[in-house]
Coordinates of C-alpha atoms in Angstrom, one line a residue:
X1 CA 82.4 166.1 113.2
X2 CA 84.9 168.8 112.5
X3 CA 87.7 166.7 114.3
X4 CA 86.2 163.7 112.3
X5 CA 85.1 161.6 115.9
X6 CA 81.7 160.0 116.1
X7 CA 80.1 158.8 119.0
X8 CA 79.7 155.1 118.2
X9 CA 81.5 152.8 117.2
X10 CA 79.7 151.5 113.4
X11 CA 81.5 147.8 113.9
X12 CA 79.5 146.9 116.6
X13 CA 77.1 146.9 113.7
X14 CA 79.0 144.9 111.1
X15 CA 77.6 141.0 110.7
X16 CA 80.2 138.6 110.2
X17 CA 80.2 137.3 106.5
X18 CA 78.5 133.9 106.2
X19 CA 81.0 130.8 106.3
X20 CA 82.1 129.0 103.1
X21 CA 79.4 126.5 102.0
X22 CA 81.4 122.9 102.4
X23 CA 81.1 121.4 99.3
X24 CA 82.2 117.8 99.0
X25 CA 84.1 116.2 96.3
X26 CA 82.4 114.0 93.8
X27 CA 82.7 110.4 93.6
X28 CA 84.5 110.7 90.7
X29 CA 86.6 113.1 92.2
X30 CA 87.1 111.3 95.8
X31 CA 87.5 107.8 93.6
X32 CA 90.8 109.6 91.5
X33 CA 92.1 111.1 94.9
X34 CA 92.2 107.6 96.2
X35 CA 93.5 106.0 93.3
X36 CA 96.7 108.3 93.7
X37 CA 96.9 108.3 96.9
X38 CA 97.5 104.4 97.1
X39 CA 100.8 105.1 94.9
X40 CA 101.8 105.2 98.9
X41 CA 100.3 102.6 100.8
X42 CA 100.8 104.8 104.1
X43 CA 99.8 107.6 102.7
X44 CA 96.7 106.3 100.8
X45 CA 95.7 104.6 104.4
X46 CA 95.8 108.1 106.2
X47 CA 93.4 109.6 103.0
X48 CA 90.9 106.2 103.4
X49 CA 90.5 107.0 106.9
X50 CA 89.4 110.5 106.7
X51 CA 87.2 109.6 104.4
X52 CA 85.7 106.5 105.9
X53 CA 85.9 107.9 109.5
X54 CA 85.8 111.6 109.0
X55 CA 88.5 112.6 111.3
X56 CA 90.4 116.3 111.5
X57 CA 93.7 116.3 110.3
X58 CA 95.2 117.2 113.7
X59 CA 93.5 114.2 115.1
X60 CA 94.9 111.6 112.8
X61 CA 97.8 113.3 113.8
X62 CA 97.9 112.2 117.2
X63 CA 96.1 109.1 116.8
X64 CA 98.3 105.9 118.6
X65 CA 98.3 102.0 118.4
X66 CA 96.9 102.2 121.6
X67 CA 93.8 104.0 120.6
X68 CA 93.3 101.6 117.9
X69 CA 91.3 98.3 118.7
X70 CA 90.9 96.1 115.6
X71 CA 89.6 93.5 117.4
X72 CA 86.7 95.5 118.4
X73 CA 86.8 97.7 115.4
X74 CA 87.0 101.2 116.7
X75 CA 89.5 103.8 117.6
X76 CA 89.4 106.0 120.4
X77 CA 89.8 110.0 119.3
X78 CA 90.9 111.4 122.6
X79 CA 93.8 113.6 120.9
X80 CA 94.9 116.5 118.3
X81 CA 97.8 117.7 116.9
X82 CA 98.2 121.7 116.8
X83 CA 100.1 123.6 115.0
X84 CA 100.9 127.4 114.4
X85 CA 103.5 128.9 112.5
X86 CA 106.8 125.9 113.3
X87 CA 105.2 124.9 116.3
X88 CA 103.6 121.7 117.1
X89 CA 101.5 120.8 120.9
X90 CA 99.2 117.8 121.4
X91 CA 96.1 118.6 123.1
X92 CA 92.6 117.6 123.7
X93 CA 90.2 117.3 120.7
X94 CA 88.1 120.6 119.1
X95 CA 85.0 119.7 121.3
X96 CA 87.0 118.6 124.3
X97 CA 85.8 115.2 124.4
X98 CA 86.4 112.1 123.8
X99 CA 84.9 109.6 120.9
X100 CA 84.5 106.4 119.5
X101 CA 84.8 106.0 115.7
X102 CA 83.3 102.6 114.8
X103 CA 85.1 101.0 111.7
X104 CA 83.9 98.8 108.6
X105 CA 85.4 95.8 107.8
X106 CA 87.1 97.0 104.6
X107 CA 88.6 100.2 107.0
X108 CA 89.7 97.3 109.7
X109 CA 91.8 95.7 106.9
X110 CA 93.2 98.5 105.8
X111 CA 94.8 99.6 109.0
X112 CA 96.0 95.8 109.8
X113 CA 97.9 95.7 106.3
X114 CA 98.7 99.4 107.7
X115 CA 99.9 98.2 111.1
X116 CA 101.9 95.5 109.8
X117 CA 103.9 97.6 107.4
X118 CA 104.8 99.8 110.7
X119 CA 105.9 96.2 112.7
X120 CA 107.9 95.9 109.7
X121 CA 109.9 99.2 109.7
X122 CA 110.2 99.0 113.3
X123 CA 111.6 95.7 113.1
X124 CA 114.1 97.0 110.5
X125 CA 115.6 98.9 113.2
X126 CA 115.8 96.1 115.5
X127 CA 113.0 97.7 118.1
X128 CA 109.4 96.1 118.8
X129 CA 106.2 98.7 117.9
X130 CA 105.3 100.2 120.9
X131 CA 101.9 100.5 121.5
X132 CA 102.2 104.0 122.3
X133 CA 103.7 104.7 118.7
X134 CA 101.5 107.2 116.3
X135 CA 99.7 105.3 113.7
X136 CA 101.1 108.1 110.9
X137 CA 104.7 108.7 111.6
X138 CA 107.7 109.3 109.1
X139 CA 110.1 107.8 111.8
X140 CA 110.8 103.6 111.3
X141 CA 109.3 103.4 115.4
X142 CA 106.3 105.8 114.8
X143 CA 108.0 107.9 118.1
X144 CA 106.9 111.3 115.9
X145 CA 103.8 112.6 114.7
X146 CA 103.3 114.0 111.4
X147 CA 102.5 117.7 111.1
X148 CA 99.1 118.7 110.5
X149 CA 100.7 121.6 107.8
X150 CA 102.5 118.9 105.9
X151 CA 99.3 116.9 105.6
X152 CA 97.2 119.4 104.4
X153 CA 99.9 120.8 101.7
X154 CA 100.4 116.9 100.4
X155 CA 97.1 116.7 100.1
X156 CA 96.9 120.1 98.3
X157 CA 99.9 119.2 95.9
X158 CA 98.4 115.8 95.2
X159 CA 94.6 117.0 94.1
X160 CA 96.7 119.7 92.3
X161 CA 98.2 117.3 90.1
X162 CA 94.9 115.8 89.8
X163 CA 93.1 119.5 88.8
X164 CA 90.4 119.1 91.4
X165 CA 89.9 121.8 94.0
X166 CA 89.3 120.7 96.8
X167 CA 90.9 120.5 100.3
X168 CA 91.4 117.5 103.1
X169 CA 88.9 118.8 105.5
X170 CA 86.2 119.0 102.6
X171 CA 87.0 115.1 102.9
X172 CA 84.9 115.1 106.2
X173 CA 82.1 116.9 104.3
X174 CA 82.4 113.9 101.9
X175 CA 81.9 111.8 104.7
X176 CA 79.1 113.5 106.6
X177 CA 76.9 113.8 103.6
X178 CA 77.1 110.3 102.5
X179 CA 76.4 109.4 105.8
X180 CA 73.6 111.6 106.3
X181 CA 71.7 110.8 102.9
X182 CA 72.2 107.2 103.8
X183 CA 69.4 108.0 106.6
X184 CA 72.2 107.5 109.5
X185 CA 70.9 110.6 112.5
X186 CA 72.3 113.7 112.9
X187 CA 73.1 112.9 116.2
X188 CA 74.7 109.8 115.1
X189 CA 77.2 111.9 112.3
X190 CA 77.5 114.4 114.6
X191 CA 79.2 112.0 117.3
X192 CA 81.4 110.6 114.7
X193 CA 82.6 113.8 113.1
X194 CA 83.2 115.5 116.9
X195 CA 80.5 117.7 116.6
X196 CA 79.4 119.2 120.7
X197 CA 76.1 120.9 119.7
X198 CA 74.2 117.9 119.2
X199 CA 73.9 118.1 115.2
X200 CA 73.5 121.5 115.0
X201 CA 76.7 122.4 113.4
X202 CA 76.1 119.1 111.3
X203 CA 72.8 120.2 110.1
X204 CA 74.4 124.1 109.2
X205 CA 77.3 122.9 107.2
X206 CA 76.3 120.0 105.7
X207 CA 72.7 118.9 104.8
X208 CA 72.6 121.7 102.7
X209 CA 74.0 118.6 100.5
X210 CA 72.1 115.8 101.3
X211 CA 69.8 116.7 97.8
X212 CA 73.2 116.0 95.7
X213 CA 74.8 113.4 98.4
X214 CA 71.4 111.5 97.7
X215 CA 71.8 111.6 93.6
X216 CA 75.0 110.1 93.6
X217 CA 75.3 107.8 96.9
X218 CA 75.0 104.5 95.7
X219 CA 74.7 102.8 99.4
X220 CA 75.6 103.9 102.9
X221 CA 78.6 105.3 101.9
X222 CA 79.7 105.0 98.3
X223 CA 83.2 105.5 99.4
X224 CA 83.2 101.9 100.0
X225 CA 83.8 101.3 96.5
X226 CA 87.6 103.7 96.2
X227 CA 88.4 102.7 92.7
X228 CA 86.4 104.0 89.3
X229 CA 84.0 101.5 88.7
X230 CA 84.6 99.4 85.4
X231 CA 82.8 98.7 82.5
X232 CA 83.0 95.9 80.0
X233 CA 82.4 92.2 79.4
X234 CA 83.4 89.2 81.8
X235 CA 85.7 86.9 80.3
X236 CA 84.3 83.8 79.0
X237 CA 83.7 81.4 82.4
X238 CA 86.4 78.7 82.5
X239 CA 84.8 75.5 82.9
X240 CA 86.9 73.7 86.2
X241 CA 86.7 70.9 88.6
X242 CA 87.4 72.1 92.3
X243 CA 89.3 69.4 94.3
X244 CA 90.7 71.7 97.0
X245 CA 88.5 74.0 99.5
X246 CA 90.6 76.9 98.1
X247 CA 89.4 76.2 94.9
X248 CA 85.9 75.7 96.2
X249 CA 85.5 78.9 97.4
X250 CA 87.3 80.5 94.0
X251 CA 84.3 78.6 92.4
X252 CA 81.6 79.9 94.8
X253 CA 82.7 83.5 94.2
X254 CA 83.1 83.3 90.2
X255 CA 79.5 82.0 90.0
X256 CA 78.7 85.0 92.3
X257 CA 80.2 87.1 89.8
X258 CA 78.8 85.6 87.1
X259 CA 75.3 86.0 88.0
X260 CA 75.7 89.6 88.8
X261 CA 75.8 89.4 92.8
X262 CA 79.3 90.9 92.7
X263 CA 78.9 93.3 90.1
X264 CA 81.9 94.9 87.9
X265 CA 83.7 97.5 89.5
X266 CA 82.3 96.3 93.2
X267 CA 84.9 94.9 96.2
X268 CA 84.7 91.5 97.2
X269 CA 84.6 90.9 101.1
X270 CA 88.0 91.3 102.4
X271 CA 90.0 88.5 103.5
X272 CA 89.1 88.8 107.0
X273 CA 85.9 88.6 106.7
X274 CA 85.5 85.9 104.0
X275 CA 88.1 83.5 106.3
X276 CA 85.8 84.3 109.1
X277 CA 82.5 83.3 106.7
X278 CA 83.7 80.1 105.9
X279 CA 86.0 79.2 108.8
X280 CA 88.8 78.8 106.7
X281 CA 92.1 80.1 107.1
X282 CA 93.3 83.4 105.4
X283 CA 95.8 82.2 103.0
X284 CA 93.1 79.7 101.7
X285 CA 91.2 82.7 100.9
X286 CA 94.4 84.5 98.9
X287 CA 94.6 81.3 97.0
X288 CA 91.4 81.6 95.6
X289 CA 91.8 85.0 95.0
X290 CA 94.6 84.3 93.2
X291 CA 92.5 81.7 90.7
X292 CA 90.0 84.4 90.2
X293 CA 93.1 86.1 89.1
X294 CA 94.2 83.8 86.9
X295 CA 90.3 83.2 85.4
X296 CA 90.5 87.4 84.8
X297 CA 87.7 88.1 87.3
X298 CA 89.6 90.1 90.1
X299 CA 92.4 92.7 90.3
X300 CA 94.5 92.0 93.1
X301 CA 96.4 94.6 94.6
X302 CA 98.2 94.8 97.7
X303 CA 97.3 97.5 100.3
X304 CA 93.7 97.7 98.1
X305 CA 90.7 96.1 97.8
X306 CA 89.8 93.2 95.5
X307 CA 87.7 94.7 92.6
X308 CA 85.4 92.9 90.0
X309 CA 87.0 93.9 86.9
X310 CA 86.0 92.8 82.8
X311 CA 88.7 91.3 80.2
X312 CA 91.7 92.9 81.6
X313 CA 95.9 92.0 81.4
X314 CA 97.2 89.4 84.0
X315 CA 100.1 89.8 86.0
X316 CA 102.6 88.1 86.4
X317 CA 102.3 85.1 88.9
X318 CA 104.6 84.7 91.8
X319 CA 106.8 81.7 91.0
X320 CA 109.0 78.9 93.3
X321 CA 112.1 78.6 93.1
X322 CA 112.0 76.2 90.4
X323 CA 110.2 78.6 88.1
X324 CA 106.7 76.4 88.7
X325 CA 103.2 77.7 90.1
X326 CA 103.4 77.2 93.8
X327 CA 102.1 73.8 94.9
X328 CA 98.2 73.3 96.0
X329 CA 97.0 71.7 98.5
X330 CA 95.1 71.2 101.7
X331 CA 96.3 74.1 104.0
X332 CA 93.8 75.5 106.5
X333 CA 95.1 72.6 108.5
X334 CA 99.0 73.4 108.0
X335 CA 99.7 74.9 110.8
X336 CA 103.3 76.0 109.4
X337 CA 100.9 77.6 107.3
X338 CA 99.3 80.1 109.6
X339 CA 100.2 84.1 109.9
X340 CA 103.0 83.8 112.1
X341 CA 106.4 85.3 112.7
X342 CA 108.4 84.0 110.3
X343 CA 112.3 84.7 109.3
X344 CA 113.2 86.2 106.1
X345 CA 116.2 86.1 104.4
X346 CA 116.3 88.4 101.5
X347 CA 119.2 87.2 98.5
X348 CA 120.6 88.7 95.6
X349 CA 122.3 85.9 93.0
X350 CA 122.1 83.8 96.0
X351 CA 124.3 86.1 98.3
X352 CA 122.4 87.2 101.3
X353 CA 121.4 90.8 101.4
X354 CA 119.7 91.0 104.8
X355 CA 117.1 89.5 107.0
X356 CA 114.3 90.2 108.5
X357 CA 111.7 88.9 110.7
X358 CA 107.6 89.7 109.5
X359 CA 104.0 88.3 111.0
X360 CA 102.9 86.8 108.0
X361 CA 101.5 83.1 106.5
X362 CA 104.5 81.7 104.7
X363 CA 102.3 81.0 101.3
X364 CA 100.6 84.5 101.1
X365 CA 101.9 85.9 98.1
X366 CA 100.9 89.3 98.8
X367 CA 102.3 89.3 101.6
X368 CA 105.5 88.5 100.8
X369 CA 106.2 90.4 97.1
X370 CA 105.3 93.7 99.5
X371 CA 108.1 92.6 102.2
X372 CA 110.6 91.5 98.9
X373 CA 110.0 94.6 97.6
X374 CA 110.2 96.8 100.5
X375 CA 113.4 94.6 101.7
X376 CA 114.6 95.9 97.9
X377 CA 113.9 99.3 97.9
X378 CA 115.3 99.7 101.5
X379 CA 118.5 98.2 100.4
X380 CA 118.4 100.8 97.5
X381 CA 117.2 98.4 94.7
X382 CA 115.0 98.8 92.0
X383 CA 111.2 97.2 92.0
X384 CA 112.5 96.3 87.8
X385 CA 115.8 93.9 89.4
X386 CA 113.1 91.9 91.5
X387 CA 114.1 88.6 89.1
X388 CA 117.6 89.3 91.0
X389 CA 116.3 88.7 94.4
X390 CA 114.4 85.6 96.4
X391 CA 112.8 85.3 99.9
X392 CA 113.9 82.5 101.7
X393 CA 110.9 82.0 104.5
X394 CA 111.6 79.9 108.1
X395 CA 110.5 79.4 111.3
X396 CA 112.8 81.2 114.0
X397 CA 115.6 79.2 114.8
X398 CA 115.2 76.2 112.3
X399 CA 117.2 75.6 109.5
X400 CA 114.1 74.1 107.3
X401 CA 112.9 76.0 104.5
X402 CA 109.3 76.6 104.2
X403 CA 109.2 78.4 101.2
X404 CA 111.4 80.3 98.7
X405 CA 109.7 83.2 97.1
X406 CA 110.6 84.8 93.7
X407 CA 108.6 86.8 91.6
X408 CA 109.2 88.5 87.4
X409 CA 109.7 91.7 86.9
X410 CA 106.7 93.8 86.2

């Protein structure tokens, strides 16, 4: 003792301090994270999907277009993205295996608005989307990942600005304990989150929660539902004769609203899915959409989901060229009509700017103010000179005009 040694060594009985409980956000917390986040449509998809899916950071990373089957709806986690210090190595996932990640509808149609603004910026360039290009990439041809530093530190900047405290991978927390008070197995969560012990590590970090996930989880996963839900009275119904099957289905889904099976604040069955219901084509479905617009009913949004909303402001419409409504008609039988690739010519005071080439139906006004006013912003426009500018929509090679597209300023 005099020469201050001891005979053992007093770490080997030191315990290892317990881990940090993983609390999740609220929903009122995950519902304004999402709202901001959609201020950038790419962005806002890579949030959605850690939140729907529950993913790492380093494997959205390293997720490709040729992991992700829409048609199937699932993606394929075989990879991660490392990183320490500057450096960056793709590797195998945490548990060295590989999954599937099954997706919802609303996730599915997220990623194919996602995927299509990608065929877009590639096309820009003049270069086809490769299938082996990542899903989240800064680069026009998706040839480089992000970095799994710079995602976590937007993330951290943008629920700063927000005051909430929380961090990305507290997202899969959010995800897991939805999940799990939804009365989905442990097994079953474990798989999707990429847990190897068999729900162990599920059941450690997470059910701890399920007591509060169960208060406030208003269905399988209440993430579902992104935006704040509204409150307030429905407009006054506007009486109105359907003639058109566009407008049949705008009445079918007003009357659902109406009578409280679509409730304020909820999302109406994506596009997708409501084209596939009634066998109908998808820019049928926009055009009702559209009417439940103009009735008040929806807020349409592009790159979000339709919500049941009360009284609220109405955009403006999209216009033609000769400042009148777009014409209605039958269309599910219009082949011109279909999503297809279409050329684009984007003009300025009638002087060509530059063109472009997009898989998209030549009457879906969503479709084509988000190409407009990408085309503008790449151009270095403003969003606020979109009067200035029209879309001028063909078939490849013909000279016939399918549509001309001009919108008012916001």
């Amino acid at each position: 003792m005099r020469y201050k040694w001891i005979p053992i060594n007093p770490m080997g009985f030191a315990e290892a301090p317990a881990a940090p409980k993983a609390r999740p956000p609220s929903v009122s917390e995950t519902a304004r994270i999402l709202a901001e986040a959609w201020k950038d449509p790419d962005w806002g998809t890579l949030v959605w999907l850690t939140m729907m899916g529950g993913n790492r950071r380093g494997e959205l990373c390293a997720i490709r277009w040729r992991h992700v089957d829409l048609d199937r709806e699932v993606i394929h986690v075989q990879r991660a993205i490392g990183q320490y210090a500057g450096e960056t190595w793709e590797s195998d996932t945490k548990s060295e295996s590989d999954r599937r990640v099954v997706l919802d509808p609303e996730t599915v149609a997220v990623l194919e608005e996602h995927r299509q603004r990608c065929e877009q910026r590639a096309a820009a360039i003049d270069v086809k989307l490769s299938d082996d290009a990542f899903v989240f990439s800064r680069e026009p041809d998706g040839s480089r990942h992000l970095r799994p530093d710079s995602v976590t530190q937007r993330f951290s900047r943008l629920v700063g600005r927000l005051g909430i405290e929380t961090s990305i991978h507290k997202l899969r927390a959010y995800n897991a304990t939805e999940l799990i008070s939804a009365g989905f197995d442990l097994r079953i969560v474990a798989g999707r989150l990429g847990h190897g012990s068999g729900g162990v590590t599920t059941m450690r970090h997470y059910v701890p929660w399920v007591s509060e996930a169960d208060q406030r989880a208003a269905g399988p996963m209440a993430v579902r539902a992104p935006a704040r839900p509204l409150t307030g009275a429905l407009p006054p119904m506007v009486p109105f004769e359907a003639r058109h099957p566009f407008e049949y289905i705008a009445v079918q889904l007003r009357d659902d609203i109406y009578q409280g099976r679509l409730p304020i604040g909820t999302a109406i069955p994506s596009v997708k899915i409501l084209a596939q219901e009634l066998s109908v084509a998808r820019s049928t479905i926009h055009r009702a959409l559209h009417l439940l617009k103009e009735w008040g009913l929806v807020r349409v949004v592009p790159d979000r989901p339709t919500l049941v909303l009360p009284t609220a402001p109405l955009t403006d419409q999209p216009l033609t060229a000769d400042g009148s409504v777009p014409a209605e008609g039958p269309i599910a039988e219009d082949d011109r009509l279909a999503r297809q690739v279409l050329e684009l010519e984007v003009r300025r005071l009638g002087t060509l700017v530059t063109t472009l080439r997009a898989k998209v139906a030549a009457d879906d006004d969503d479709s084509l103010h988000r190409l407009l006013v990408g085309a503008i912003r790449r151009q270095g426009g403003l969003p606020a000179e979109i009067e200035d500018y029209e879309l001028v929509v063909r078939l490849p090679g013909e000279a016939k005009t399918l549509a001309t597209y001009v919108a008012l300023a916001p």
